[in-house]
Short mmCIF file of C-alpha atoms and ligand atoms in Angstrom, two decimals:
data_model
loop_
_atom_site.label_atom_id
_atom_site.label_comp_id
_atom_site.label_asym_id
_atom_site.label_seq_id
_atom_site.Cartn_x
_atom_site.Cartn_y
_atom_site.Cartn_z
CA UNK A 1 -16.50 -17.18 2.93
CA UNK A 2 -13.47 -17.26 0.58
CA UNK A 3 -10.37 -19.28 1.12
CA UNK A 4 -8.17 -16.37 2.34
CA UNK A 5 -10.64 -15.42 5.02
CA UNK A 6 -9.20 -18.36 6.95
CA UNK A 7 -5.71 -17.85 8.44
CA UNK A 8 -3.42 -20.76 8.97
CA UNK A 9 -5.06 -21.40 12.33
CA UNK A 10 -8.59 -21.07 10.89
CA UNK A 11 -7.77 -23.42 8.06
CA UNK A 12 -6.38 -26.01 10.54
CA UNK A 13 -9.59 -25.90 12.56
CA UNK A 14 -11.70 -26.15 9.43
CA UNK A 15 -9.87 -29.26 8.28
CA UNK A 16 -9.95 -30.69 11.82
CA UNK A 17 -13.74 -30.30 11.69
CA UNK A 18 -13.78 -32.37 8.53
CA UNK A 19 -11.65 -35.07 10.11
CA UNK A 20 -8.76 -34.30 7.75
CA UNK A 21 -5.07 -34.65 8.52
CA UNK A 22 -3.23 -31.55 9.87
CA UNK A 23 -0.83 -31.47 6.86
CA UNK A 24 -3.70 -30.30 4.64
CA UNK A 25 -3.27 -26.74 5.95
CA UNK A 26 0.33 -26.54 4.69
CA UNK A 27 -0.70 -28.17 1.46
CA UNK A 28 -3.26 -25.46 0.77
CA UNK A 29 -0.90 -22.66 1.81
CA UNK A 30 1.68 -24.02 -0.59
CA UNK A 31 -0.86 -24.05 -3.42
CA UNK A 32 -1.79 -20.44 -2.71
CA UNK A 33 1.60 -18.89 -2.14
CA UNK A 34 4.05 -21.13 -4.04
CA UNK A 35 1.91 -22.04 -7.02
CA UNK A 36 -0.41 -19.04 -7.11
CA UNK A 37 -3.48 -21.30 -7.19
CA UNK A 38 -6.60 -20.15 -5.34
CA UNK A 39 -9.20 -22.37 -6.97
CA UNK A 40 -9.60 -25.65 -4.93
CA UNK A 41 -10.50 -27.52 -8.13
CA UNK A 42 -6.99 -26.93 -9.45
CA UNK A 43 -5.29 -28.19 -6.28
CA UNK A 44 -4.69 -31.51 -7.96
CA UNK A 45 -2.95 -33.38 -5.16
CA UNK A 46 -6.03 -33.11 -2.93
CA UNK A 47 -8.51 -35.98 -2.88
CA UNK A 48 -11.39 -35.39 -5.24
CA UNK A 49 -14.06 -35.39 -2.48
CA UNK A 50 -12.10 -32.78 -0.52
CA UNK A 51 -11.79 -30.54 -3.54
CA UNK A 52 -15.55 -30.86 -3.95
CA UNK A 53 -16.26 -29.96 -0.34
CA UNK A 54 -13.94 -26.89 -0.59
CA UNK A 55 -15.59 -25.81 -3.81
CA UNK A 56 -18.99 -26.00 -2.16
CA UNK A 57 -17.90 -24.12 0.98
CA UNK A 58 -15.58 -21.43 -0.39
CA UNK A 59 -16.70 -18.55 -2.57
CA UNK A 60 -14.71 -17.43 -5.60
CA UNK A 61 -13.29 -14.46 -3.70
CA UNK A 62 -12.01 -11.18 -5.16
CA UNK A 63 -10.80 -11.28 -8.70
CA UNK A 64 -8.86 -9.09 -11.16
CA UNK A 65 -11.46 -7.45 -13.36
CA UNK A 66 -9.20 -5.24 -15.47
CA UNK A 67 -5.45 -4.65 -15.94
CA UNK A 68 -3.75 -1.70 -17.50
CA UNK A 69 -0.09 -1.89 -18.52
CA UNK A 70 2.07 1.21 -18.66
CA UNK A 71 4.95 2.09 -20.97
CA UNK A 72 7.29 1.40 -18.03
CA UNK A 73 5.74 -2.08 -17.65
CA UNK A 74 4.06 -1.35 -14.35
CA UNK A 75 0.67 -3.00 -14.22
CA UNK A 76 -2.40 -1.63 -12.52
CA UNK A 77 -4.92 -4.16 -11.34
CA UNK A 78 -8.57 -3.33 -10.74
CA UNK A 79 -9.67 -5.88 -8.17
CA UNK A 80 -13.45 -6.51 -7.75
CA UNK A 81 -14.40 -7.37 -4.20
CA UNK A 82 -17.18 -9.79 -3.22
CA UNK A 83 -19.48 -6.98 -2.13
CA UNK A 84 -19.16 -5.26 -5.54
CA UNK A 85 -16.71 -2.58 -4.49
CA UNK A 86 -13.52 -2.18 -6.41
CA UNK A 87 -9.94 -1.52 -5.25
CA UNK A 88 -6.69 -1.19 -7.02
CA UNK A 89 -3.16 -2.34 -6.73
CA UNK A 90 -0.06 -1.71 -8.88
CA UNK A 91 2.72 -4.11 -9.79
CA UNK A 92 6.07 -2.48 -10.47
CA UNK A 93 9.46 -3.88 -11.48
CA UNK A 94 12.23 -2.08 -9.70
CA UNK A 95 15.93 -3.04 -9.33
CA UNK A 96 15.26 -6.59 -10.53
CA UNK A 97 12.40 -7.19 -8.05
CA UNK A 98 8.65 -7.08 -8.31
CA UNK A 99 6.93 -4.71 -5.86
CA UNK A 100 3.20 -4.50 -5.27
CA UNK A 101 1.48 -1.38 -4.01
CA UNK A 102 -1.70 -2.41 -2.20
CA UNK A 103 -4.79 -0.53 -0.99
CA UNK A 104 -5.99 -0.72 2.60
CA UNK A 105 -9.34 1.03 2.37
CA UNK A 106 -12.16 1.45 -0.22
CA UNK A 107 -11.77 5.16 -0.79
CA UNK A 108 -10.03 7.39 1.74
CA UNK A 109 -11.38 9.70 4.44
CA UNK A 110 -8.54 12.19 4.27
CA UNK A 111 -9.44 13.84 0.96
CA UNK A 112 -6.06 15.36 0.14
CA UNK A 113 -6.76 17.93 -2.50
CA UNK A 114 -4.30 16.52 -5.09
CA UNK A 115 -5.46 12.87 -4.77
CA UNK A 116 -8.31 11.28 -6.65
CA UNK A 117 -8.68 8.49 -4.07
CA UNK A 118 -9.87 10.88 -1.50
CA UNK A 119 -12.39 12.60 -3.70
CA UNK A 120 -15.10 10.06 -3.10
CA UNK A 121 -14.51 9.78 0.68
CA UNK A 122 -14.28 6.52 2.63
CA UNK A 123 -16.56 3.67 1.69
CA UNK A 124 -15.15 1.14 4.17
CA UNK A 125 -12.04 -0.49 5.56
CA UNK A 126 -10.59 -3.49 3.82
CA UNK A 127 -10.53 -6.79 5.69
CA UNK A 128 -7.11 -8.33 6.25
CA UNK A 129 -8.05 -11.08 3.79
CA UNK A 130 -8.86 -8.42 1.10
CA UNK A 131 -5.44 -6.78 1.59
CA UNK A 132 -3.76 -10.18 1.34
CA UNK A 133 -5.87 -11.12 -1.72
CA UNK A 134 -4.22 -8.31 -3.69
CA UNK A 135 -0.85 -9.98 -3.17
CA UNK A 136 -2.15 -13.48 -3.89
CA UNK A 137 -3.69 -12.32 -7.21
CA UNK A 138 -0.42 -10.70 -8.39
CA UNK A 139 1.61 -12.38 -11.13
CA UNK A 140 4.56 -12.72 -10.80
CA UNK A 141 4.72 -13.05 -7.05
CA UNK A 142 6.11 -9.82 -5.58
CA UNK A 143 9.07 -9.69 -3.19
CA UNK A 144 8.23 -6.27 -1.85
CA UNK A 145 4.98 -4.82 -0.65
CA UNK A 146 4.19 -1.13 -0.17
CA UNK A 147 1.05 -0.21 1.65
CA UNK A 148 0.71 3.00 -0.33
CA UNK A 149 -2.38 2.42 -2.50
CA UNK A 150 -5.80 3.82 -1.76
CA UNK A 151 -6.50 4.58 1.92
CA UNK A 152 -4.68 5.39 5.14
CA UNK A 153 -3.32 2.15 6.62
CA UNK A 154 -3.06 3.60 10.16
CA UNK A 155 -6.81 4.18 10.16
CA UNK A 156 -7.26 0.46 9.51
CA UNK A 157 -4.58 -0.66 11.93
CA UNK A 158 -5.99 -4.02 13.08
CA UNK A 159 -6.51 -5.35 9.56
CA UNK A 160 -3.27 -3.81 8.26
CA UNK A 161 -1.31 -5.51 11.12
CA UNK A 162 -3.01 -8.86 10.60
CA UNK A 163 -2.27 -8.72 6.89
CA UNK A 164 1.46 -8.02 7.62
CA UNK A 165 1.65 -10.97 10.07
CA UNK A 166 -0.20 -13.32 7.82
CA UNK A 167 1.90 -12.40 4.76
CA UNK A 168 4.97 -13.13 6.83
CA UNK A 169 3.64 -16.39 8.16
CA UNK A 170 1.75 -17.79 5.20
CA UNK A 171 3.45 -16.22 2.21
CA UNK A 172 6.92 -16.18 3.76
CA UNK A 173 7.41 -12.49 3.04
CA UNK A 174 9.82 -10.52 5.12
CA UNK A 175 8.66 -7.44 7.11
CA UNK A 176 11.95 -5.83 5.93
CA UNK A 177 10.49 -6.00 2.43
CA UNK A 178 7.32 -4.16 3.48
CA UNK A 179 6.80 -0.40 3.70
CA UNK A 180 3.79 1.41 5.11
CA UNK A 181 2.98 4.98 4.11
CA UNK A 182 1.03 7.32 6.37
CA UNK A 183 0.09 11.00 6.50
CA UNK A 184 0.59 10.78 10.24
CA UNK A 185 -2.08 9.73 12.71
CA UNK A 186 -1.27 10.61 16.38
CA UNK A 187 0.23 7.66 18.29
CA UNK A 188 0.24 5.29 15.32
CA UNK A 189 3.88 5.71 14.28
CA UNK A 190 4.88 4.83 17.83
CA UNK A 191 2.57 1.83 17.61
CA UNK A 192 4.33 0.78 14.47
CA UNK A 193 7.65 0.92 16.24
CA UNK A 194 6.25 -1.14 19.11
CA UNK A 195 4.31 -3.79 17.16
CA UNK A 196 5.85 -4.02 13.72
CA UNK A 197 9.38 -2.51 14.14
CA UNK A 198 10.80 -4.20 11.08
CA UNK A 199 8.26 -2.73 8.67
CA UNK A 200 9.67 0.34 6.89
CA UNK A 201 8.03 3.71 7.36
CA UNK A 202 7.24 6.28 4.67
CA UNK A 203 5.59 9.60 5.47
CA UNK A 204 3.22 11.27 2.96
CA UNK A 205 4.48 14.71 3.82
CA UNK A 206 4.02 16.72 0.63
CA UNK A 207 4.42 20.06 2.32
CA UNK A 208 7.20 21.23 4.72
CA UNK A 209 5.08 23.69 6.81
CA UNK A 210 1.85 23.42 8.72
CA UNK A 211 0.29 26.27 6.69
CA UNK A 212 1.01 24.66 3.31
CA UNK A 213 -0.10 21.27 4.59
CA UNK A 214 -3.39 22.82 5.73
CA UNK A 215 -3.80 24.09 2.18
CA UNK A 216 -3.15 20.89 0.20
CA UNK A 217 -4.04 18.20 2.70
CA UNK A 218 -6.29 19.99 5.20
CA UNK A 219 -7.76 16.95 6.97
CA UNK A 220 -4.39 15.30 7.48
CA UNK A 221 -2.91 18.62 8.73
CA UNK A 222 -5.81 18.95 11.20
CA UNK A 223 -5.46 15.41 12.45
CA UNK A 224 -1.82 15.91 13.28
CA UNK A 225 0.23 19.14 13.39
CA UNK A 226 3.48 18.87 11.45
CA UNK A 227 5.49 19.62 14.63
CA UNK A 228 3.93 16.69 16.44
CA UNK A 229 4.46 14.53 13.38
CA UNK A 230 8.17 15.25 13.31
CA UNK A 231 8.45 14.64 17.09
CA UNK A 232 6.81 11.25 16.70
CA UNK A 233 9.02 10.34 13.75
CA UNK A 234 12.11 11.15 15.86
CA UNK A 235 10.74 9.00 18.64
CA UNK A 236 10.18 6.18 16.12
CA UNK A 237 13.78 6.44 14.91
CA UNK A 238 15.04 6.36 18.43
CA UNK A 239 13.04 3.15 19.02
CA UNK A 240 13.77 1.32 15.75
CA UNK A 241 16.88 2.90 14.23
CA UNK A 242 15.08 2.73 10.86
CA UNK A 243 15.57 5.31 8.17
CA UNK A 244 12.35 7.09 7.15
CA UNK A 245 11.28 8.01 3.65
CA UNK A 246 9.47 11.33 3.10
CA UNK A 247 7.13 11.33 0.13
CA UNK A 248 6.80 14.74 -1.54
CA UNK A 249 4.56 15.18 -4.58
CA UNK A 250 5.80 18.07 -6.75
CA UNK A 251 2.97 20.55 -7.52
CA UNK A 252 3.72 23.41 -9.88
CA UNK A 253 3.83 26.76 -8.06
CA UNK A 254 2.50 25.27 -4.88
CA UNK A 255 5.29 23.42 -3.02
CA UNK A 256 8.17 23.33 -5.49
CA UNK A 257 10.03 26.54 -4.70
CA UNK A 258 13.55 26.66 -3.32
CA UNK A 259 12.10 28.15 -0.10
CA UNK A 260 10.09 24.96 0.26
CA UNK A 261 13.25 22.92 -0.27
CA UNK A 262 14.95 24.89 2.49
CA UNK A 263 11.97 24.37 4.84
CA UNK A 264 12.05 20.66 4.04
CA UNK A 265 15.80 20.60 4.88
CA UNK A 266 15.07 22.28 8.21
CA UNK A 267 12.29 19.90 9.39
CA UNK A 268 14.24 16.78 8.46
CA UNK A 269 17.36 17.93 10.36
CA UNK A 270 18.90 15.27 12.54
CA UNK A 271 16.97 12.43 11.00
CA UNK A 272 18.13 9.45 8.94
CA UNK A 273 15.90 9.98 5.95
CA UNK A 274 15.39 9.73 2.23
CA UNK A 275 13.32 12.44 0.54
CA UNK A 276 11.43 11.00 -2.44
CA UNK A 277 10.26 13.67 -4.89
CA UNK A 278 7.24 12.43 -6.88
CA UNK A 279 6.36 13.96 -10.22
CA UNK A 280 2.63 14.69 -10.09
CA UNK A 281 0.20 12.70 -12.24
CA UNK A 282 -2.70 15.09 -13.04
CA UNK A 283 -6.11 13.76 -12.04
CA UNK A 284 -9.55 14.71 -13.34
CA UNK A 285 -10.63 16.17 -10.00
CA UNK A 286 -7.70 18.42 -9.05
CA UNK A 287 -6.59 21.74 -10.51
CA UNK A 288 -2.86 21.25 -9.89
CA UNK A 289 -0.22 20.98 -12.57
CA UNK A 290 2.97 18.85 -12.45
CA UNK A 291 6.16 20.74 -11.68
CA UNK A 292 8.52 21.36 -14.59
CA UNK A 293 11.28 18.70 -14.64
CA UNK A 294 13.94 21.48 -14.53
CA UNK A 295 12.34 22.88 -11.36
CA UNK A 296 12.32 19.43 -9.83
CA UNK A 297 16.02 19.11 -10.62
CA UNK A 298 16.78 22.47 -8.91
CA UNK A 299 14.74 21.38 -5.91
CA UNK A 300 16.61 18.08 -5.78
CA UNK A 301 20.04 19.76 -6.03
CA UNK A 302 19.11 22.23 -3.28
CA UNK A 303 18.22 19.39 -0.94
CA UNK A 304 21.40 17.52 -1.77
CA UNK A 305 23.57 20.61 -1.43
CA UNK A 306 22.24 20.83 2.15
CA UNK A 307 23.14 17.28 2.99
CA UNK A 308 19.88 15.59 2.39
CA UNK A 309 19.57 12.16 0.73
CA UNK A 310 17.02 12.84 -2.01
CA UNK A 311 15.80 11.23 -5.17
CA UNK A 312 13.16 11.68 -7.83
CA UNK A 313 10.76 8.77 -8.15
CA UNK A 314 10.46 7.33 -11.59
CA UNK A 315 6.87 8.06 -12.55
CA UNK A 316 5.73 4.46 -12.53
CA UNK A 317 2.33 3.89 -14.12
CA UNK A 318 2.15 7.12 -16.17
CA UNK A 319 -0.08 6.77 -19.13
CA UNK A 320 -2.41 4.05 -17.77
CA UNK A 321 -5.03 5.91 -15.73
CA UNK A 322 -2.24 6.08 -13.28
CA UNK A 323 -2.99 8.67 -10.64
CA UNK A 324 -3.89 7.17 -7.32
CA UNK A 325 -7.48 6.00 -7.41
CA UNK A 326 -8.04 6.96 -11.00
CA UNK A 327 -8.62 3.48 -12.41
CA UNK A 328 -11.37 2.83 -9.83
CA UNK A 329 -12.96 6.21 -10.50
CA UNK A 330 -12.84 5.71 -14.24
CA UNK A 331 -14.43 2.29 -13.95
CA UNK A 332 -17.21 3.60 -11.76
CA UNK A 333 -17.94 6.27 -14.44
CA UNK A 334 -18.28 3.54 -17.02
CA UNK A 335 -20.89 1.65 -14.99
S1 SF4 B 401 -2.95 10.98 -0.63
FE1 SF4 B 401 -3.26 9.13 0.71
S2 SF4 B 401 -4.15 9.96 2.55
FE2 SF4 B 401 -4.42 11.55 1.03
S3 SF4 B 401 -6.47 11.22 0.12
FE3 SF4 B 401 -4.96 10.09 -1.14
S4 SF4 B 401 -4.90 7.98 -0.34
FE4 SF4 B 401 -5.80 9.30 1.26
#
């Protein structure tokens, strides 16, 4: 058992079992989240015998095995889990704040054709403690969390939700500073509205029609028809009033035509939304090419001319094995 496998409540019970005072729980949580210290031996205001007991009872936990720094100063972390699997998270500096992008699964079952993470399929879900660990290992401490790394968070709902609630309670992070990204799993966007209404929603859309979605993300398109997805997003907006972000990766000659921009305008009609165009990072396993920047600019202008709020995402992480899942895949090749 590692130290983050115990929630605040679990830690309290554990200390109670040792006959320790209740304030020890807050003391440990402060060490972890205010001082970024996870090693009990370095928690210097604890009695020496307690540090020794903790050292004997808690394993080392996940650790950062490798970091890769990009030209834009984003940092990709390869985190080795206790069972030997590896996951990745990315630290980015945006608008004066640090944002961390965390993974929620080892691998991904959805196998979108442009994404390296899905190429190896799903290994397993991450535990809530493993999701939280990615944040605890980050330096400096992030203000924002995006659940957009490897995996589909809505297929690991229980652990995703627990990680949100624990990060709020133990790390003092606001749900307003958290964003979850999903391809759309029936019923789960409504569940987000009911159970975590302050967490922001991003949709990995990437294609504006069912036919094109079936081509580039066939499993996701089969799990939920685009018409149903849009209906559920509208329901979500009615329940929460939250603006929704649509993620749209720009693939040369595939989804970057002006007819695609018009279709995207149509399906987002009547919604408070931001369309985020993402320049594609080529991966080893996909045959797509990135759209030409001029084409992206035309696409963007077309959306804006039709009243859509749209932007082009700065390609954070380019140049450091940056496509989603690539660092993990590269490391596995090395082994
Ligand atoms: S794009 Fe997202 S949902 Fe699709 S395979 Fe990659 S991680 Fe999974």
